[in-house]
Amino acid sequence: MRALTIDAHGGTEQVRFREDLAEPALPGPGEVRLRMRAVALNRLDLWTVGGLPGVTITPPWVLGADGVGTIDEIEGEGHGLAVGDRVVINPGISCRRCEWCLKGEHSLCVRFGLLGEHHPGSFAESVVLPVSNVLKVDERVPDDIAAAFTLATLTAWRMCVTRAQVQAGEDVLIWGIGGGVAQAALRICKQRGARVWVTSSDPAKLEQAAAMGADVCLNHASEDVGRVVRERTQKRGVDVVIESVGEKTWNASLQALTRGGRLVTCGGTSGPTLQMDVRRLFWYQWSLMGSTMGNDAEFAAVTAELNAGRLWPTVDAVYPLAEGRAAFERMARGEQFGKLVLRVNDG
Ligand code: ZN
């Protein structure tokens, strides 16, 4: 089968299109095999190419987490799915047996792993995965939108809805609005009636974010975001900060956060190690929260939004799977606004 793979870690030059990969084995009990139609890149895929501590790949390793496909084999019954159904993938694979899975908190699973990182990925003609990791897509949702939707929206949903519980009328600061999670967070927070502050180093991306409904657009290359937020809120600050940058933005995030404010992070793209003064944490009574992917209930909630025509992602560009490396290069250069989609099969 055709697939986008790596044999070794390195830069985007490692990304290689192949046509000679073996099809994955037919599904076992509780599994489903998909004929992929379209898939989409996430920052995670770029990290996988570069190599992640503690994660070993077996070459040729199939990349990719997100995607939409058609069921061509299914094992078991009672799941409400059938051969021929078009479904989206939840790329978070959990054991379904541990304490956290049994509590319904699948992204806290002790054996939690991601498609494309810990399990062979979605950038292939055929993918086998647990039946609990797919949900049906309404026929009105185009393949490109469905492919680009889940990882970013599920991550942002857990951050904004479950963890920070963003309320109408609150101020929310979101870093790096060129990214998929940030854009999904913007849509979710606007839907909930919040006032949203966004940042980017690119004036064109800020203009696009304003067109998407961002209330305040700040250029983090030329403006001191923490100070500007304090000035423009009469020293009050914002109620919620949505973080994924880590080292470079942490101090500004805390400077921007109001008394009793909530900060949620899902990443540390600029570096993992943070410093803070614990006196500020207890005095201002902040809640600092981590968040990763989402559970089954959140996957169902975001897929219902997708099927209702809400929270649809912005697609930056669409490439054929064979030209997938060009999409990785575009992401590595940070040029995209929204999602990069690869078409696998239109049939
Ligand atoms: Zn588990």
Short mmCIF file of C-alpha atoms and ligand atoms in Angstrom, two decimals:
data_model
loop_
_atom_site.label_atom_id
_atom_site.label_comp_id
_atom_site.label_asym_id
_atom_site.label_seq_id
_atom_site.Cartn_x
_atom_site.Cartn_y
_atom_site.Cartn_z
CA MET A 1 0.00 0.00 0.00
CA ARG A 2 0.95 3.66 -0.30
CA ALA A 3 2.06 5.49 2.85
CA LEU A 4 4.12 8.40 4.16
CA THR A 5 6.94 7.05 6.32
CA ILE A 6 10.29 7.62 7.97
CA ASP A 7 13.18 5.15 8.33
CA ALA A 8 15.12 7.27 10.81
CA HIS A 9 14.74 10.48 12.79
CA GLY A 10 15.98 13.79 11.47
CA GLY A 11 14.61 16.68 9.46
CA THR A 12 11.80 16.71 6.92
CA GLU A 13 14.20 15.14 4.36
CA GLN A 14 13.50 11.86 6.22
CA VAL A 15 9.84 11.93 5.17
CA ARG A 16 9.42 9.41 2.42
CA PHE A 17 6.47 8.32 0.27
CA ARG A 18 6.36 4.58 -0.39
CA GLU A 19 4.14 2.35 -2.46
CA ASP A 20 5.44 -1.03 -1.29
CA LEU A 21 4.21 -1.28 2.29
CA ALA A 22 2.34 -4.37 3.48
CA GLU A 23 -1.35 -3.84 4.27
CA PRO A 24 -2.06 -4.02 8.02
CA ALA A 25 -3.50 -7.35 9.19
CA LEU A 26 -7.27 -7.80 9.15
CA PRO A 27 -8.85 -6.43 12.31
CA GLY A 28 -9.09 -8.49 15.47
CA PRO A 29 -11.95 -8.41 18.01
CA GLY A 30 -13.07 -4.85 18.74
CA GLU A 31 -11.08 -3.46 15.82
CA VAL A 32 -11.86 -1.82 12.55
CA ARG A 33 -9.94 -1.39 9.30
CA LEU A 34 -10.28 1.87 7.41
CA ARG A 35 -9.63 2.71 3.80
CA MET A 36 -8.24 6.22 4.32
CA ARG A 37 -9.65 9.09 2.24
CA ALA A 38 -7.83 12.14 3.64
CA VAL A 39 -5.44 12.78 6.53
CA ALA A 40 -4.00 15.92 8.14
CA LEU A 41 -0.77 17.03 9.76
CA ASN A 42 -0.29 18.10 13.35
CA ARG A 43 2.78 19.59 15.05
CA LEU A 44 3.08 16.18 16.75
CA ASP A 45 3.97 14.57 13.38
CA LEU A 46 6.91 16.94 13.03
CA TRP A 47 8.07 16.02 16.56
CA THR A 48 7.84 12.34 15.60
CA VAL A 49 10.06 12.94 12.56
CA GLY A 50 12.58 14.72 14.79
CA GLY A 51 12.46 11.97 17.44
CA LEU A 52 10.86 12.03 20.89
CA PRO A 53 12.58 10.90 24.09
CA GLY A 54 11.38 7.46 25.12
CA VAL A 55 9.60 6.74 21.84
CA THR A 56 11.17 4.15 19.51
CA ILE A 57 10.01 3.59 15.94
CA THR A 58 10.32 0.49 13.77
CA PRO A 59 11.15 1.43 10.17
CA PRO A 60 9.45 1.92 7.82
CA TRP A 61 7.35 3.89 10.30
CA VAL A 62 4.00 5.24 9.11
CA LEU A 63 3.42 8.84 10.26
CA GLY A 64 0.15 10.59 11.03
CA ALA A 65 -2.57 10.89 13.67
CA ASP A 66 -5.63 12.52 12.11
CA GLY A 67 -7.76 11.26 9.26
CA VAL A 68 -11.09 10.30 7.74
CA GLY A 69 -11.70 6.94 6.08
CA THR A 70 -14.28 4.38 5.07
CA ILE A 71 -14.73 1.16 7.05
CA ASP A 72 -13.78 -1.85 4.92
CA GLU A 73 -13.59 -4.49 7.67
CA ILE A 74 -15.13 -4.55 11.14
CA GLU A 75 -15.05 -7.15 13.91
CA GLY A 76 -17.72 -7.62 16.57
CA GLU A 77 -21.20 -6.17 16.96
CA GLY A 78 -23.12 -3.61 18.99
CA HIS A 79 -20.98 -0.63 17.99
CA GLY A 80 -23.52 0.87 15.57
CA LEU A 81 -21.01 0.90 12.71
CA ALA A 82 -20.97 -0.99 9.41
CA VAL A 83 -18.77 -1.57 6.39
CA GLY A 84 -18.99 1.48 4.12
CA ASP A 85 -19.46 4.03 6.93
CA ARG A 86 -17.28 7.13 6.66
CA VAL A 87 -15.63 7.83 10.04
CA VAL A 88 -13.16 10.18 11.73
CA ILE A 89 -10.31 8.92 13.90
CA ASN A 90 -9.65 9.75 17.55
CA PRO A 91 -5.84 9.31 17.49
CA GLY A 92 -5.55 8.67 21.27
CA ILE A 93 -5.32 4.91 21.92
CA SER A 94 -6.13 3.75 25.46
CA CYS A 95 -6.16 0.30 27.12
CA ARG A 96 -9.85 0.37 28.20
CA ARG A 97 -8.98 -1.62 31.35
CA CYS A 98 -6.97 0.59 33.72
CA GLU A 99 -8.36 2.67 36.59
CA TRP A 100 -8.50 5.83 34.45
CA CYS A 101 -10.10 4.17 31.42
CA LEU A 102 -12.78 2.63 33.65
CA LYS A 103 -13.49 6.12 35.04
CA GLY A 104 -13.99 7.38 31.47
CA GLU A 105 -10.74 9.37 31.46
CA HIS A 106 -9.15 7.70 28.45
CA SER A 107 -6.42 10.29 27.86
CA LEU A 108 -5.14 9.59 31.41
CA CYS A 109 -4.75 5.88 30.55
CA VAL A 110 -1.53 4.37 31.96
CA ARG A 111 -0.85 2.91 28.50
CA PHE A 112 -2.05 5.95 26.55
CA GLY A 113 -0.46 6.34 23.14
CA LEU A 114 -0.99 8.23 19.92
CA LEU A 115 -1.43 7.07 16.38
CA GLY A 116 1.72 7.88 14.44
CA GLU A 117 3.79 8.21 17.59
CA HIS A 118 3.31 4.99 19.61
CA HIS A 119 1.19 3.13 17.06
CA PRO A 120 1.55 2.99 13.24
CA GLY A 121 -0.03 6.15 11.86
CA SER A 122 -2.85 7.29 9.61
CA PHE A 123 -0.85 8.50 6.57
CA ALA A 124 -1.50 5.27 4.66
CA GLU A 125 -4.11 3.68 2.44
CA SER A 126 -5.17 1.30 5.20
CA VAL A 127 -5.25 1.68 9.00
CA VAL A 128 -6.39 -0.76 11.73
CA LEU A 129 -7.51 0.64 15.09
CA PRO A 130 -9.96 0.04 17.95
CA VAL A 131 -13.61 0.51 17.04
CA SER A 132 -13.93 2.89 20.04
CA ASN A 133 -11.56 5.26 18.23
CA VAL A 134 -13.86 6.04 15.29
CA LEU A 135 -17.16 7.89 14.94
CA LYS A 136 -19.42 8.40 11.93
CA VAL A 137 -19.21 11.63 9.93
CA ASP A 138 -22.26 13.26 8.38
CA GLU A 139 -22.25 13.18 4.58
CA ARG A 140 -22.35 17.01 4.42
CA VAL A 141 -18.88 17.26 6.00
CA PRO A 142 -16.19 17.36 3.28
CA ASP A 143 -13.23 14.93 3.61
CA ASP A 144 -10.68 17.74 4.03
CA ILE A 145 -12.59 19.28 6.95
CA ALA A 146 -13.17 15.92 8.64
CA ALA A 147 -9.52 14.91 8.23
CA ALA A 148 -8.28 18.19 9.75
CA PHE A 149 -10.74 18.29 12.63
CA THR A 150 -10.22 15.84 15.45
CA LEU A 151 -6.82 16.12 17.16
CA ALA A 152 -6.81 19.92 17.34
CA THR A 153 -10.49 20.32 18.23
CA LEU A 154 -10.52 17.50 20.79
CA THR A 155 -7.41 18.93 22.46
CA ALA A 156 -8.83 22.47 22.50
CA TRP A 157 -12.23 21.25 23.73
CA ARG A 158 -10.78 19.49 26.76
CA MET A 159 -8.63 22.56 27.51
CA CYS A 160 -11.37 25.20 27.16
CA VAL A 161 -14.57 23.34 28.11
CA THR A 162 -13.57 20.56 30.54
CA ARG A 163 -10.46 22.00 32.18
CA ALA A 164 -10.71 25.83 32.12
CA GLN A 165 -14.53 25.87 31.86
CA VAL A 166 -14.50 29.13 29.90
CA GLN A 167 -17.64 31.19 30.58
CA ALA A 168 -19.50 33.87 28.63
CA GLY A 169 -18.03 37.31 29.22
CA GLU A 170 -14.61 36.05 30.31
CA ASP A 171 -11.32 37.16 28.76
CA VAL A 172 -9.17 34.40 27.25
CA LEU A 173 -5.61 34.75 25.92
CA ILE A 174 -4.50 32.25 23.24
CA TRP A 175 -0.87 32.10 22.07
CA GLY A 176 0.21 31.41 18.47
CA ILE A 177 -3.01 31.65 16.50
CA GLY A 178 -1.44 30.09 13.37
CA GLY A 179 -1.68 26.64 14.98
CA GLY A 180 -4.55 24.18 14.77
CA VAL A 181 -5.22 23.85 18.52
CA ALA A 182 -5.11 27.63 18.99
CA GLN A 183 -7.61 28.16 16.18
CA ALA A 184 -9.93 25.47 17.54
CA ALA A 185 -9.66 27.13 20.98
CA LEU A 186 -10.57 30.50 19.43
CA ARG A 187 -13.70 29.01 17.81
CA ILE A 188 -14.74 27.20 21.01
CA CYS A 189 -14.22 30.26 23.23
CA LYS A 190 -16.17 32.51 20.83
CA GLN A 191 -18.97 29.93 20.75
CA ARG A 192 -19.09 30.14 24.56
CA GLY A 193 -19.33 33.94 24.50
CA ALA A 194 -15.84 34.79 25.72
CA ARG A 195 -13.73 37.76 24.65
CA VAL A 196 -10.63 36.35 22.96
CA TRP A 197 -7.11 37.77 22.78
CA VAL A 198 -4.78 36.08 20.30
CA THR A 199 -1.10 36.41 19.43
CA SER A 200 1.13 35.73 16.44
CA SER A 201 4.43 37.09 15.11
CA ASP A 202 2.87 37.36 11.65
CA PRO A 203 0.61 40.38 10.90
CA ALA A 204 -1.15 38.46 8.10
CA LYS A 205 -2.10 35.67 10.55
CA LEU A 206 -3.44 38.26 13.02
CA GLU A 207 -5.60 39.73 10.27
CA GLN A 208 -6.99 36.27 9.48
CA ALA A 209 -7.64 35.66 13.18
CA ALA A 210 -9.56 38.94 13.42
CA ALA A 211 -11.70 37.75 10.50
CA MET A 212 -12.37 34.53 12.49
CA GLY A 213 -13.69 36.60 15.39
CA ALA A 214 -10.65 37.28 17.60
CA ASP A 215 -11.38 40.42 19.68
CA VAL A 216 -7.81 41.58 20.34
CA CYS A 217 -4.81 40.68 18.16
CA LEU A 218 -1.29 41.12 19.58
CA ASN A 219 2.01 40.71 17.76
CA HIS A 220 4.22 38.78 20.22
CA ALA A 221 7.35 39.62 18.18
CA SER A 222 6.95 43.37 18.64
CA GLU A 223 4.73 43.65 21.73
CA ASP A 224 5.30 42.65 25.35
CA VAL A 225 2.13 40.59 25.58
CA GLY A 226 1.97 40.30 29.39
CA ARG A 227 2.41 44.03 29.87
CA VAL A 228 0.01 44.99 27.06
CA VAL A 229 -2.71 42.71 28.48
CA ARG A 230 -2.32 44.28 31.93
CA GLU A 231 -2.44 47.81 30.54
CA ARG A 232 -5.46 47.15 28.40
CA THR A 233 -7.39 45.48 31.25
CA GLN A 234 -6.54 48.22 33.80
CA LYS A 235 -4.09 45.83 35.52
CA ARG A 236 -6.77 43.16 35.95
CA GLY A 237 -5.53 40.58 33.42
CA VAL A 238 -7.40 37.79 31.62
CA ASP A 239 -9.41 34.99 33.23
CA VAL A 240 -7.90 32.16 31.18
CA VAL A 241 -4.64 31.58 29.31
CA ILE A 242 -4.40 28.82 26.69
CA GLU A 243 -0.71 27.79 26.54
CA SER A 244 1.30 25.46 24.32
CA VAL A 245 4.60 27.34 23.93
CA GLY A 246 6.23 26.77 27.33
CA GLU A 247 9.57 28.44 28.11
CA LYS A 248 9.25 31.46 25.84
CA THR A 249 5.77 32.55 26.91
CA TRP A 250 5.35 31.26 30.48
CA ASN A 251 6.29 34.46 32.30
CA ALA A 252 4.13 36.59 30.02
CA SER A 253 1.25 34.12 30.49
CA LEU A 254 1.44 34.50 34.27
CA GLN A 255 1.82 38.27 33.97
CA ALA A 256 -1.37 38.34 31.88
CA LEU A 257 -3.35 36.09 34.28
CA THR A 258 -5.84 37.70 36.68
CA ARG A 259 -6.41 36.82 40.35
CA GLY A 260 -8.04 33.40 40.56
CA GLY A 261 -7.21 32.89 36.87
CA ARG A 262 -6.83 29.54 35.11
CA LEU A 263 -3.95 28.57 32.84
CA VAL A 264 -4.19 25.40 30.74
CA THR A 265 -1.28 24.00 28.76
CA CYS A 266 -1.07 21.21 26.20
CA GLY A 267 2.54 21.65 25.11
CA GLY A 268 5.95 23.25 25.35
CA THR A 269 7.03 23.90 21.77
CA SER A 270 9.77 26.36 22.80
CA GLY A 271 11.17 24.22 25.61
CA PRO A 272 9.96 22.22 28.60
CA THR A 273 11.52 23.73 31.71
CA LEU A 274 9.71 26.51 33.56
CA GLN A 275 10.49 28.71 36.51
CA MET A 276 8.03 30.46 38.75
CA ASP A 277 7.68 32.16 42.08
CA VAL A 278 5.39 30.02 44.24
CA ARG A 279 4.33 33.10 46.21
CA ARG A 280 2.54 34.45 43.16
CA LEU A 281 0.78 31.11 42.67
CA PHE A 282 -0.77 31.01 46.15
CA TRP A 283 -1.29 34.74 46.57
CA TYR A 284 -3.18 35.10 43.30
CA GLN A 285 -4.82 31.68 43.78
CA TRP A 286 -4.15 30.59 40.22
CA SER A 287 -5.13 27.20 38.81
CA LEU A 288 -2.39 25.83 36.54
CA MET A 289 -3.62 22.86 34.56
CA GLY A 290 -2.29 20.34 32.08
CA SER A 291 -4.38 18.80 29.34
CA THR A 292 -3.80 16.07 26.74
CA MET A 293 -6.14 15.00 23.94
CA GLY A 294 -9.59 13.96 25.24
CA ASN A 295 -11.81 11.12 26.50
CA ASP A 296 -14.58 9.26 24.67
CA ALA A 297 -17.27 11.68 25.88
CA GLU A 298 -15.27 14.65 24.57
CA PHE A 299 -14.61 12.85 21.26
CA ALA A 300 -18.38 12.32 20.92
CA ALA A 301 -19.05 15.97 21.83
CA VAL A 302 -16.65 17.41 19.24
CA THR A 303 -17.79 15.00 16.53
CA ALA A 304 -21.38 16.15 17.16
CA GLU A 305 -20.14 19.74 16.61
CA LEU A 306 -18.43 18.67 13.36
CA ASN A 307 -21.58 16.94 12.12
CA ALA A 308 -23.68 20.00 13.02
CA GLY A 309 -21.44 22.20 10.86
CA ARG A 310 -19.75 23.97 13.79
CA LEU A 311 -16.08 24.48 14.75
CA TRP A 312 -14.91 23.54 11.26
CA PRO A 313 -11.15 24.07 10.90
CA THR A 314 -9.47 26.37 8.41
CA VAL A 315 -7.65 24.31 5.79
CA ASP A 316 -4.42 25.98 4.71
CA ALA A 317 -3.52 23.68 1.82
CA VAL A 318 -4.29 20.25 0.37
CA TYR A 319 -1.63 17.97 -1.15
CA PRO A 320 -1.71 14.47 -2.63
CA LEU A 321 -0.23 11.88 -0.21
CA ALA A 322 2.71 11.41 -2.61
CA GLU A 323 3.70 15.06 -2.03
CA GLY A 324 3.36 14.83 1.75
CA ARG A 325 6.95 15.93 2.34
CA ALA A 326 6.10 19.37 0.93
CA ALA A 327 3.39 19.70 3.59
CA PHE A 328 5.91 18.79 6.31
CA GLU A 329 8.31 21.41 4.94
CA ARG A 330 5.60 24.06 4.99
CA MET A 331 4.79 23.22 8.60
CA ALA A 332 8.48 23.21 9.58
CA ARG A 333 8.80 26.73 8.15
CA GLY A 334 5.69 27.81 10.10
CA GLU A 335 4.07 29.25 6.99
CA GLN A 336 0.65 27.65 7.35
CA PHE A 337 -2.51 29.27 8.72
CA GLY A 338 -4.69 26.33 9.68
CA LYS A 339 -4.45 22.72 8.68
CA LEU A 340 -2.37 20.91 6.06
CA VAL A 341 -4.36 18.09 4.49
CA LEU A 342 -3.15 15.12 2.43
CA ARG A 343 -5.54 13.33 0.08
CA VAL A 344 -5.05 9.58 0.21
CA ASN A 345 -7.94 8.28 -1.81
CA ASP A 346 -11.07 9.98 -3.10
CA GLY A 347 -12.81 6.70 -3.97
ZN ZN B 1 -6.26 2.56 30.32
#
